[in-house]
XYZ file of C-alpha atoms in Angstrom:
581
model
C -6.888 -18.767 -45.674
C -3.775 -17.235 -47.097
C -2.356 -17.221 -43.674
C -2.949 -20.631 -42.951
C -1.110 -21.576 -46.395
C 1.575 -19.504 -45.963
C 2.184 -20.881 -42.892
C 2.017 -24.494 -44.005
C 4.641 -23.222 -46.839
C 7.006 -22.191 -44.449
C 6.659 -25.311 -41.661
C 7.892 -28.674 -42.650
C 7.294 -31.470 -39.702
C 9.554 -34.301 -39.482
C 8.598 -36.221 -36.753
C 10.693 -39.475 -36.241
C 10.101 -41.649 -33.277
C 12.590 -41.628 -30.448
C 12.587 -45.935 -30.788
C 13.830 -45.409 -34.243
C 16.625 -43.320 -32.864
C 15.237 -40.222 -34.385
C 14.713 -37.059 -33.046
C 11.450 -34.834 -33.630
C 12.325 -31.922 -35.698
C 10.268 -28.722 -36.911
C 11.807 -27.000 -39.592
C 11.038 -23.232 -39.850
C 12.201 -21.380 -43.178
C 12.963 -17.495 -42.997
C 9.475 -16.119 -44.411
C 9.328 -12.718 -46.313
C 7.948 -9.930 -44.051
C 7.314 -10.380 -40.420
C 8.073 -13.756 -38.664
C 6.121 -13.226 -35.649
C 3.411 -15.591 -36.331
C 5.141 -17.830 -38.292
C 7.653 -18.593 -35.260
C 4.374 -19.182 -32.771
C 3.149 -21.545 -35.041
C 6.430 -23.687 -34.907
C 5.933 -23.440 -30.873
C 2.237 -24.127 -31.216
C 3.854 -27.777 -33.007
C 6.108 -28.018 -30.299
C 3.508 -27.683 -27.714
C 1.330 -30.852 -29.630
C 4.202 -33.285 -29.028
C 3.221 -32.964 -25.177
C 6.602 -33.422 -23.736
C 8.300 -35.697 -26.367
C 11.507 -33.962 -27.261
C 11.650 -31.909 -30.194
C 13.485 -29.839 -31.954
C 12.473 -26.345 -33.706
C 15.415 -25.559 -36.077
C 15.209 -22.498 -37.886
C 17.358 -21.858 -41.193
C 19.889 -19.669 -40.965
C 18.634 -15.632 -41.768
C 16.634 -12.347 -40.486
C 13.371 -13.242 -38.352
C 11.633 -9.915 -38.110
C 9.320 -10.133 -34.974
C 7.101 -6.662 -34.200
C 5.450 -5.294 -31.542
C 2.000 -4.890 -33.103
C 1.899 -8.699 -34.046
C 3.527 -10.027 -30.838
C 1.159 -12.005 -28.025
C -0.140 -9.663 -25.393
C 0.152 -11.246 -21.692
C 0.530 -9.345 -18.290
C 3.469 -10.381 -16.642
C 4.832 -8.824 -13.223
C 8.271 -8.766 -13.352
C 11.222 -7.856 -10.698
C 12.988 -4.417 -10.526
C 11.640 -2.927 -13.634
C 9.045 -0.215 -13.370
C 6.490 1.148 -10.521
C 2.453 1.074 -11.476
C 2.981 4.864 -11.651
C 5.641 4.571 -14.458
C 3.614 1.809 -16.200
C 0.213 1.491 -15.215
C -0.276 -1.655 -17.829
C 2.399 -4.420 -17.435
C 1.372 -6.173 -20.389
C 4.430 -7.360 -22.360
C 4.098 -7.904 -26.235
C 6.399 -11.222 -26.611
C 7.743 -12.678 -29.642
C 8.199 -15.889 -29.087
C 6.257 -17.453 -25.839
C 7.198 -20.163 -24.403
C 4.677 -21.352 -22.064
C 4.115 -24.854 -20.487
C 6.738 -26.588 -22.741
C 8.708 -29.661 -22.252
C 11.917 -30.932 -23.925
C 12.557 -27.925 -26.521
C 15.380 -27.096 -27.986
C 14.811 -24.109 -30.506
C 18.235 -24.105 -32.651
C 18.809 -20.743 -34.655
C 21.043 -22.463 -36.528
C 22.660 -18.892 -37.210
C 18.872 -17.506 -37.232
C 18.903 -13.611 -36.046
C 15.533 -12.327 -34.588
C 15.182 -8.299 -35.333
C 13.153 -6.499 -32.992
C 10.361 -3.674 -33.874
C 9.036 -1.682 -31.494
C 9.684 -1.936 -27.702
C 8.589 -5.439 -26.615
C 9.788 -8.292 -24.756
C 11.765 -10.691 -27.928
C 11.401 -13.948 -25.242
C 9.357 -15.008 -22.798
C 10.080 -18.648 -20.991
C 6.846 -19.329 -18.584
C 5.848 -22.369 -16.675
C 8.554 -24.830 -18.605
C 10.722 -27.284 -17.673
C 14.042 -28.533 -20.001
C 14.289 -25.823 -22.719
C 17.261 -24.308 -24.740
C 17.288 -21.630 -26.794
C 21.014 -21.568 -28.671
C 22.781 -20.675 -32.137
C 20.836 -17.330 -32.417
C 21.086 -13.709 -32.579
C 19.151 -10.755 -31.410
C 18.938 -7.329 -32.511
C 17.091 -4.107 -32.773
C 15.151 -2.092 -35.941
C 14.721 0.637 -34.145
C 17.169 0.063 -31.082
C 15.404 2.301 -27.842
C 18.983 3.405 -26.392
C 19.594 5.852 -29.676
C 23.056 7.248 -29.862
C 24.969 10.127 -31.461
C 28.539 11.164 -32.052
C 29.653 15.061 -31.295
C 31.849 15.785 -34.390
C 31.972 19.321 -33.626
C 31.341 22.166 -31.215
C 31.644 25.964 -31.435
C 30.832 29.313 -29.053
C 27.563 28.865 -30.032
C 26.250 24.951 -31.038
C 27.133 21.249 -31.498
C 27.236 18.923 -34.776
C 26.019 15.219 -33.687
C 26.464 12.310 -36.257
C 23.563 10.187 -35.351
C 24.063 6.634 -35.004
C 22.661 4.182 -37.744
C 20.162 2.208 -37.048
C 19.151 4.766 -35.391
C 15.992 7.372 -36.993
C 15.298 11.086 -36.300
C 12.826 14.535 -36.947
C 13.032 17.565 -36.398
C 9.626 19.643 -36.061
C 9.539 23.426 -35.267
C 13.313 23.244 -34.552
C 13.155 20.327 -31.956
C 14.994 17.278 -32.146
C 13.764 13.505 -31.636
C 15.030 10.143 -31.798
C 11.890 7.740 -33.614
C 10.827 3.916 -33.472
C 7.960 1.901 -34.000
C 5.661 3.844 -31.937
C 7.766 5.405 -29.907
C 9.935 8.653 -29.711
C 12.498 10.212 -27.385
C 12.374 12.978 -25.567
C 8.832 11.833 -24.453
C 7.598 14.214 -21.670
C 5.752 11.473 -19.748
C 9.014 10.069 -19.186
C 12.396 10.959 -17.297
C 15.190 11.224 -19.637
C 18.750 9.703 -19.083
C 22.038 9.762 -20.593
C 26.143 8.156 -20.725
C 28.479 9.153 -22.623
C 30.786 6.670 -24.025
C 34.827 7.669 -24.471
C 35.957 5.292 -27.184
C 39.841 5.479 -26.399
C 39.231 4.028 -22.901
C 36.449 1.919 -23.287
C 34.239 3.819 -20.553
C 30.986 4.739 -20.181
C 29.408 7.167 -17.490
C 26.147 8.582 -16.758
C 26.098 11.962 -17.169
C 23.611 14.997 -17.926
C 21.984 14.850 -21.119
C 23.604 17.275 -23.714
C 20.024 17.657 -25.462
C 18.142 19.098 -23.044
C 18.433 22.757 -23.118
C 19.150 23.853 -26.733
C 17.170 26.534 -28.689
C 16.848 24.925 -32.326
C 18.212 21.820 -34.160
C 18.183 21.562 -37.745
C 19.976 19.523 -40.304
C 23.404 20.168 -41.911
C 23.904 16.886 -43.767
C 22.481 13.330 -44.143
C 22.229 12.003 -40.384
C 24.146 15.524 -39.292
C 22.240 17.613 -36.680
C 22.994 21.123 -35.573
C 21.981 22.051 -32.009
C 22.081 25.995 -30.952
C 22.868 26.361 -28.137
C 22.980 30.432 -25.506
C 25.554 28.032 -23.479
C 26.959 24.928 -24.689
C 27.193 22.148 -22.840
C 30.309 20.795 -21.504
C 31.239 18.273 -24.677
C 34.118 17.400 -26.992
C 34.391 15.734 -30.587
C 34.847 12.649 -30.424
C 32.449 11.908 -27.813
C 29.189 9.007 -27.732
C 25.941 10.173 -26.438
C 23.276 7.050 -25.389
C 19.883 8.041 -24.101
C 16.885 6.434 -23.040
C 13.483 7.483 -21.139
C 14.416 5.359 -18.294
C 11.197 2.882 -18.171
C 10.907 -0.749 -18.159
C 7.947 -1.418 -19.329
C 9.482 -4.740 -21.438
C 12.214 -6.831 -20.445
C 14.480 -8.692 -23.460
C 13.683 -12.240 -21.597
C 11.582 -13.312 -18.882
C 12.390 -16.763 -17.861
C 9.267 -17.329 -15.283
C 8.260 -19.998 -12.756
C 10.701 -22.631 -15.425
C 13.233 -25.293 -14.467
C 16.079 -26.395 -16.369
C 16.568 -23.536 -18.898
C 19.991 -22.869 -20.870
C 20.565 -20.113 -23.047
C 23.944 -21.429 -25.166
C 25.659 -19.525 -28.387
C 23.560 -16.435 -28.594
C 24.320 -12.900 -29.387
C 22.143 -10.123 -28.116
C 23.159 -6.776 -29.606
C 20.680 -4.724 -28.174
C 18.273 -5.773 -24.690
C 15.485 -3.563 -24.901
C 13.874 -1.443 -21.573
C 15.330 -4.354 -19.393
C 17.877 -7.469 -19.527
C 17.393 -11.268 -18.783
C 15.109 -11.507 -16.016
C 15.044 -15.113 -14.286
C 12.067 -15.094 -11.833
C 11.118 -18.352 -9.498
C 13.100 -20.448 -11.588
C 15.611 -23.734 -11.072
C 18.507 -24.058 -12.493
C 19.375 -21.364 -15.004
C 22.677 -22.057 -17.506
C 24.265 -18.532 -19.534
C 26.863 -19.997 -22.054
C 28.423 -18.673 -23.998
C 26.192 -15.698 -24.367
C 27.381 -12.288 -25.516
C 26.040 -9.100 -24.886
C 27.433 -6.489 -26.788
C 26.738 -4.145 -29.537
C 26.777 -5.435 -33.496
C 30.679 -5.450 -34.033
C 29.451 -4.548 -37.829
C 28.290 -1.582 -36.671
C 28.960 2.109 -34.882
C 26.936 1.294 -31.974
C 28.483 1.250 -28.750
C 25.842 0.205 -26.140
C 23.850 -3.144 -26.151
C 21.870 -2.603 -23.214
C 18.529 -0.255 -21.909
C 19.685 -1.276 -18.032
C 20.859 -5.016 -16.797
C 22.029 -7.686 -18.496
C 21.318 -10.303 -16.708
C 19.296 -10.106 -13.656
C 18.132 -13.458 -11.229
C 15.090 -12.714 -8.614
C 14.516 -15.582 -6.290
C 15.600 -18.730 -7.863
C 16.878 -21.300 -6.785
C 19.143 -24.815 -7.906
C 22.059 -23.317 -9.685
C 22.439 -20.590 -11.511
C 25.551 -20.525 -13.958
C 26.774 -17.684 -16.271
C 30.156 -18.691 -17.936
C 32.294 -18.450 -21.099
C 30.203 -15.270 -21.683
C 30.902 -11.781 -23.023
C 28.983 -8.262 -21.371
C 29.874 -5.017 -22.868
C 28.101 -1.945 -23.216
C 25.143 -1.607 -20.693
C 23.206 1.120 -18.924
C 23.408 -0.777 -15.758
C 24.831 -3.863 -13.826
C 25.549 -6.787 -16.092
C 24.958 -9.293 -13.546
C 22.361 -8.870 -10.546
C 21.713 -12.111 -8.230
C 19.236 -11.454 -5.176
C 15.743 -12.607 -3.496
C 13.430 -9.713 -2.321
C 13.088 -8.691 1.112
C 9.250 -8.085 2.472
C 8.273 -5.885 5.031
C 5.710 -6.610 7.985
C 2.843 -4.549 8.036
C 0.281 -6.529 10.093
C -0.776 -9.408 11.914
C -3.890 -10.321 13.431
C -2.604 -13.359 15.093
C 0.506 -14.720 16.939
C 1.246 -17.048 13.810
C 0.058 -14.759 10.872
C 1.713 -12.208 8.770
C 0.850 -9.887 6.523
C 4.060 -8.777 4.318
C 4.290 -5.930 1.373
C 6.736 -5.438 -1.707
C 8.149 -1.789 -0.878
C 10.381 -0.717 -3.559
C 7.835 0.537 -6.174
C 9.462 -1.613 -9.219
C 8.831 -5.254 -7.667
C 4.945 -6.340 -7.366
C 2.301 -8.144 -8.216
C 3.864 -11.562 -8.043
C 3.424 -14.359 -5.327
C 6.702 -13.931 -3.717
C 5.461 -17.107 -1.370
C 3.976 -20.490 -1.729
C 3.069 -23.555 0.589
C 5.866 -25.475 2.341
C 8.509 -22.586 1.464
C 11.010 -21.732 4.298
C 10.931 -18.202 5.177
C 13.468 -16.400 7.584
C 12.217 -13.515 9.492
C 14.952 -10.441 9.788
C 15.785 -7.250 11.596
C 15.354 -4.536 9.397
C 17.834 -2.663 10.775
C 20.615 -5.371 11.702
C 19.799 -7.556 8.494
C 20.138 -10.375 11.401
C 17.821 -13.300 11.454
C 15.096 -13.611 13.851
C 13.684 -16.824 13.267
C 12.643 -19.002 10.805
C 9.488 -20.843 9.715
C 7.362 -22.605 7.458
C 4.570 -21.088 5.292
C 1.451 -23.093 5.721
C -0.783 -20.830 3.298
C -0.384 -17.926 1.281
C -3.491 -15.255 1.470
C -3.003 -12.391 -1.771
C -4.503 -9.391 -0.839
C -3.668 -6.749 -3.762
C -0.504 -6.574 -5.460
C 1.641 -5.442 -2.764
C 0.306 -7.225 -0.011
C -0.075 -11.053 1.129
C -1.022 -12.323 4.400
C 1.499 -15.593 5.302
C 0.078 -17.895 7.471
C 3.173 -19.713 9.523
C 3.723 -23.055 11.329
C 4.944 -21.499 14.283
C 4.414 -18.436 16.225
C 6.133 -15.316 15.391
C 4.949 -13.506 18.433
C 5.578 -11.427 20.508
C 8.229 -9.724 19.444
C 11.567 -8.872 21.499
C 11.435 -6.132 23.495
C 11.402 -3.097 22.266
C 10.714 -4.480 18.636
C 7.737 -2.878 16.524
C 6.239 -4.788 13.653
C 8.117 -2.341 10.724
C 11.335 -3.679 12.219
C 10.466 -7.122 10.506
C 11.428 -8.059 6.713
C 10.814 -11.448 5.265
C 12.972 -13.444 2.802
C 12.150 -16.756 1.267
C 14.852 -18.743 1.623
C 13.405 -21.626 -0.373
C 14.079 -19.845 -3.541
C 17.965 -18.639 -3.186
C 20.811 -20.465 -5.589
C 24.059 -21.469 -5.727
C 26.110 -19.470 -8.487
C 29.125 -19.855 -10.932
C 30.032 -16.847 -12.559
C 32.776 -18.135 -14.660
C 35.093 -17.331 -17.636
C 33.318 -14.650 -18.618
C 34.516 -10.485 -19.645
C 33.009 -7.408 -18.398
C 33.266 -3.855 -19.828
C 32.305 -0.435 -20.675
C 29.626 -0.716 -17.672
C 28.670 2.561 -15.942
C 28.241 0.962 -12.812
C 29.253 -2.098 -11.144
C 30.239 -5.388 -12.513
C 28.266 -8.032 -10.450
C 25.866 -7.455 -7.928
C 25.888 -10.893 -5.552
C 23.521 -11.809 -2.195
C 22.853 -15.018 -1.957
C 23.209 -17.577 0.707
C 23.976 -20.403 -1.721
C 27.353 -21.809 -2.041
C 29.046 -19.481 -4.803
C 31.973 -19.314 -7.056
C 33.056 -16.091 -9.162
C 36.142 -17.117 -11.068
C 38.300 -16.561 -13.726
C 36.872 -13.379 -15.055
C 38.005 -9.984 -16.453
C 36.470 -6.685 -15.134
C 38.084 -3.750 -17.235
C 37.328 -0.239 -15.824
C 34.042 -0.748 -14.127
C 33.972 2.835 -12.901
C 32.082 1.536 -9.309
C 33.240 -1.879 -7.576
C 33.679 -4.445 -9.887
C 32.012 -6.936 -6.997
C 29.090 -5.924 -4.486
C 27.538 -8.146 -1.962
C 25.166 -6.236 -0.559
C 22.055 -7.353 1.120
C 19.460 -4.354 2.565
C 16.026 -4.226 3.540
C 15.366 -0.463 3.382
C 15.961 0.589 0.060
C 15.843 -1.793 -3.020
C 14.918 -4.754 -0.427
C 17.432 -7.192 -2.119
C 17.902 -9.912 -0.225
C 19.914 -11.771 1.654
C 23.288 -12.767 3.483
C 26.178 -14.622 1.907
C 26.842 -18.024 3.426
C 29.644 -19.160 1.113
C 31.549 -17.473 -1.300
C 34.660 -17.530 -3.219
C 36.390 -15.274 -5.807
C 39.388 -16.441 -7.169
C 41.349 -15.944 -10.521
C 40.177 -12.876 -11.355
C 41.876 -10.092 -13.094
C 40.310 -6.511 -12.225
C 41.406 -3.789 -14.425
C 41.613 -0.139 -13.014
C 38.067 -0.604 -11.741
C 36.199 1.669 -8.696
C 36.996 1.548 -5.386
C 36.663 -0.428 -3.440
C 37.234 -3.219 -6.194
C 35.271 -5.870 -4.051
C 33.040 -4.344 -1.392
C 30.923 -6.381 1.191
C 28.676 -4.240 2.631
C 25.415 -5.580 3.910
C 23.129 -1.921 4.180
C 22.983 -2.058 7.735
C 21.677 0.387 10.016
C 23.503 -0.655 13.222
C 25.172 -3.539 13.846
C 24.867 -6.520 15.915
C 26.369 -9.736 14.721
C 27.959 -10.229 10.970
C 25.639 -10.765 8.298
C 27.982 -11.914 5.662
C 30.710 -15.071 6.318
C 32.768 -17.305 5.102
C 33.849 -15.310 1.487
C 37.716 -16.444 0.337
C 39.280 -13.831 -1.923
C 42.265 -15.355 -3.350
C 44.702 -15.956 -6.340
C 43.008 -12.767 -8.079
C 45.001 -9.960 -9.692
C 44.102 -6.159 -8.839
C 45.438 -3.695 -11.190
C 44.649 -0.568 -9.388
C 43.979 3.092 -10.126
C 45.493 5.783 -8.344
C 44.167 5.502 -3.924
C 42.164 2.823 -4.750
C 41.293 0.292 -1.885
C 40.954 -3.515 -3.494
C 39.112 -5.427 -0.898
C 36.479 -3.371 1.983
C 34.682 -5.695 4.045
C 32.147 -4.990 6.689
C 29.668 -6.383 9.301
C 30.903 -9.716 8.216
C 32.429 -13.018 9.778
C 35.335 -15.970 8.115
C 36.649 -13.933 6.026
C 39.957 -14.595 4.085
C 41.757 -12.462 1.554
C 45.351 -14.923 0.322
C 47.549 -14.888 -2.441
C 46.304 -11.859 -4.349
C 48.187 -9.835 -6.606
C 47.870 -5.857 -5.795
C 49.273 -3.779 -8.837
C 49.692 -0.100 -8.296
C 51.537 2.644 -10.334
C 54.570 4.317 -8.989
C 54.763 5.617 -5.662
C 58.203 6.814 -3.384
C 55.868 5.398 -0.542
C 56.246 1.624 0.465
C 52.720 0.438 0.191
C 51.684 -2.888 2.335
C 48.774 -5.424 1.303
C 47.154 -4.530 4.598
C 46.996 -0.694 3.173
C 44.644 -2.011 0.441
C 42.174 -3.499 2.479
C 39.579 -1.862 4.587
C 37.592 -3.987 6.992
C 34.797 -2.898 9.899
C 33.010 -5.092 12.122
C 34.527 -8.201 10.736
C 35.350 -11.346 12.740
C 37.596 -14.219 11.964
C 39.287 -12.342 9.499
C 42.545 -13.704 7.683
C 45.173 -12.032 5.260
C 47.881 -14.048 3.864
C 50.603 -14.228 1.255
C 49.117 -11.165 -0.461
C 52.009 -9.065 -2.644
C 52.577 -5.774 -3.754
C 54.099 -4.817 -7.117
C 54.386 -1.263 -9.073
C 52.921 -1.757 -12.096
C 54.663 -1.905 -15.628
C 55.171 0.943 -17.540
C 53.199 3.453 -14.524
């Protein structure tokens, strides 16, 4: 009874009807304590007005949601974490969205504070929602971090980073959250250091591991004793995590029409923002970077941003990605192996890489193309007439045509599947990348794309990949139509763009028709800007190439590496030493 009235206190329904030129508005005060159920009842309300539009408009303040009070649903998501790592795929979710029409939820300034490791946002079977005007951060944030503030012969000092919690028992050190602690020997442990005057991260080993005692020396000071110390230097960042994503920070699932618009998210927790079998996906204005009113320096467990076979458009612009553990931006399908068939127009296909599963990666009247594993070039291409599950990995596609027999000299493993029903066009747009460990954006899609206008500062690997493979993560597929133009890369890995479908040997190009032009390439010492291979139509014009100084004329044509590539153009490309090198 006092929960119903406390909720009642905190919800005030104004419902006005759209003929009166009203909108339908739930208004959601900030409650005292947690917020969890208090923000599923405003949804529940939502969910009655049965796809009127309405509006859930929170005032402006702290929404503390927890894991122990969030909704418990199973949920089998993309690239996160093998049934070894986490046998139960539950996710506890905050705020669930599921089978909602015409919602807008306005933060109106609201921030939503995270405790425990649990999945803030899930967006499931909807069609026209927006989330905007809202923030996102962590209690007990599940990337801890520490600052080296001195070293000796024998130990380190670490400042540990606030919000961050620690103990010590019988001389060993651990980071602490809401049920959960780190180093956890059930779990692999990673770490990146962070080097604040150039705004890099790496991965690197973890300078925690093989101490002999940690105690205190001051209020959020630790001492570890070391019989060697590790290769460190004041000044330095340490982030660490276990490595598992057993949560994701938003699942967008089997949803049309979604925008995410004005948010901050200071810290994604065990995984980024997962779109999965959705249409037409809009990132603006979102920023993902750590709490500029605090020490913090990453913002991310892994991705930022990752998009698994969806389809309509996907756009990410006027947005802001600092400070992951992994790719900001990842845009694929999922390639699926042949295992089986029992007859000349059936199929039976398996997930392979151990972090993808247990979702129905086909459905009725969905084109698939059939591939060659090893060439990443088409086969044929067919209809799927019915979809048989079998277990989690495997699902037995029944085709309107006959797949059968194979070419010479062709064995069944040779064969991957993609569904090319679910594969979008892009616009990555206006938006800033930085302090990423590994690449910038990862791109295979056969949608027509545009990456434009963006900066990519120090990305330590290529600030572009399209890749396509079916033999390792199984990311599918080939790019059809590309362009990248107006970009500004910043000292950033080589080679700065790289297309390289993971080909085994090749037969005919996988990738065509990408234009690379108008960008600007400031370049670090022997770095290549553009390598292309196995690809077809492919034209590099008008680029700026920045290097420092050098008594060695250096042409355009030096800077780009290309293999197995037809129909390939270069044009009006130039060459300057850079300013002040």
């Amino acid at each position: 009874m006092k929960i119903v009235s406390k909720l009642l206190a905190v919800l005030a329904v104004v419902a006005c009807t759209v003929a009166a030129g009203c909108e339908n508005v739930i208004e959601v005060a900030v409650p005292e304590g947690d917020a969890t159920e208090v923000l599923r009842a405003a949804i529940d309300e939502a969910a009655a007005f049965d796809g009127r539009p309405v509006t859930i408009r929170l005032e402006a303040g702290d929404y503390h949601i927890s894991r122990t009070r969030a909704a418990r649903h199973v949920y089998y998501v993309s690239n996160t974490a093998s049934a070894q790592e986490n046998p139960d795929p539950t996710k506890h979710i905050g705020i669930w969205l599921k089978g909602l029409r015409n919602v807008v939820i306005d933060g109106n300034g609201a921030r939503f504070v995270t405790h425990g490791e649990m999945t803030p946002i899930v967006i499931d079977s909807c069609t026209n929602v927006t989330l905007k005007n809202f923030s996102l951060a962590a209690a007990d944030p599940s990337v801890p971090e520490f600052k080296v503030v001195a070293v000796d012969s024998i130990s380190m000092t670490a400042e540990i980073t606030a919000p961050s919690r620690f103990e010590i028992a019988d001389g060993r050190f651990y980071f602490v959250g809401e049920d959960w602690r780190f180093p956890d020997e059930r779990y692999p442990r990673l770490a990146q250091v962070f080097y604040p005057e150039e705004n890099v991260t790496l991965r690197c080993d973890s300078p925690i591991e093989d101490y002999s005692e940690a105690y205190t020396v001051g209020d959020n000071l630790v001492r570890f004793v070391y019989n060697s110390v590790p290769d460190v230097r004041t000044g330095e960042i340490y982030q660490f995590r276990h490595g598992i994503r057993s949560e994701v920070c938003g699942f967008i699932n089997r949803s049309r029409d979604v925008r995410i618009e004005n948010a901050e998210f200071n810290f994604l927790g065990n995984f980024g923002l997962v779109g999965q079998f959705s249409e037409n996906i809009t990132y603006d204005n979102i920023r993902c970077r750590p709490d500029a009113g605090t020490e913090r320096t990453n913002a991310g467990f892994a991705d930022f941003v990752q998009m698994s076979s969806c389809k309509g458009r996907v756009r990410i612009i006027n947005s802001y990605f600092e400070g992951a553990h992994d790719d900001p931006v990842n845009i694929h399908g999922t390639h699926l192996v042949a295992v089986a068939s029992d007859a000349p127009d059936r199929l039976t296909v398996r997930y392979m890489h151990a972090q993808t599963y247990g979702f129905l990666p086909f459905a009725a009247g969905d084109s698939v193309e059939i591939v060659n594993r090893h060439t990443l070039n088409a086969l044929s291409s067919a209809s799927v007439k019915n979809v048989r599950q079998l277990n989690e990995y495997d699902y037995e596609l029944t085709l309107d045509r006959v797949v059968f027999p194979l070419p010479d000299g062709m064995i069944i493993d040779d064969l991957a599947v993609e569904n090319i029903s679910w594969t979008p066009e892009v616009e990555i747009s206006n938006n800033y990348f930085a302090r990423i460990p590994t690449r910038g954006i990862l791109i295979t899609t056969r949608g027509k794309s545009i990456i434009k206008d963006n900066v990519f500062f120090r990305m330590p690997m290529s600030a572009i990949l399209v890749s396509d493979d079916a033999r390792g993560w199984y990311e599918s597929g080939p790019v059809c139509d590309l362009t990248i133009c107006g970009n500004t890369f910043f000292e950033c890995g080589s080679p700065v763009i790289a297309v390289w479908p993971e080909v085994e040997r090749f037969d005919t190009p996988v990738h065509r028709n990408i234009t690379i032009e108008d960008n600007r390439f400031i370049l670090g010492e022997g770095s290549v800007a553009v390598s292309v291979r196995e690809s077809d139509s492919i034209i590099i014009r008008h680029n700026l190439f920045e290097i420092g100084n050098s008594d060695n004329a250096v042409s355009a044509d030096s800077l780009v590496e290309v293999r197995n590539t037809s129909g390939f153009i270069m044009s009006d490309n130039h060459v300057e030493k850079r300013v002040g090198s």
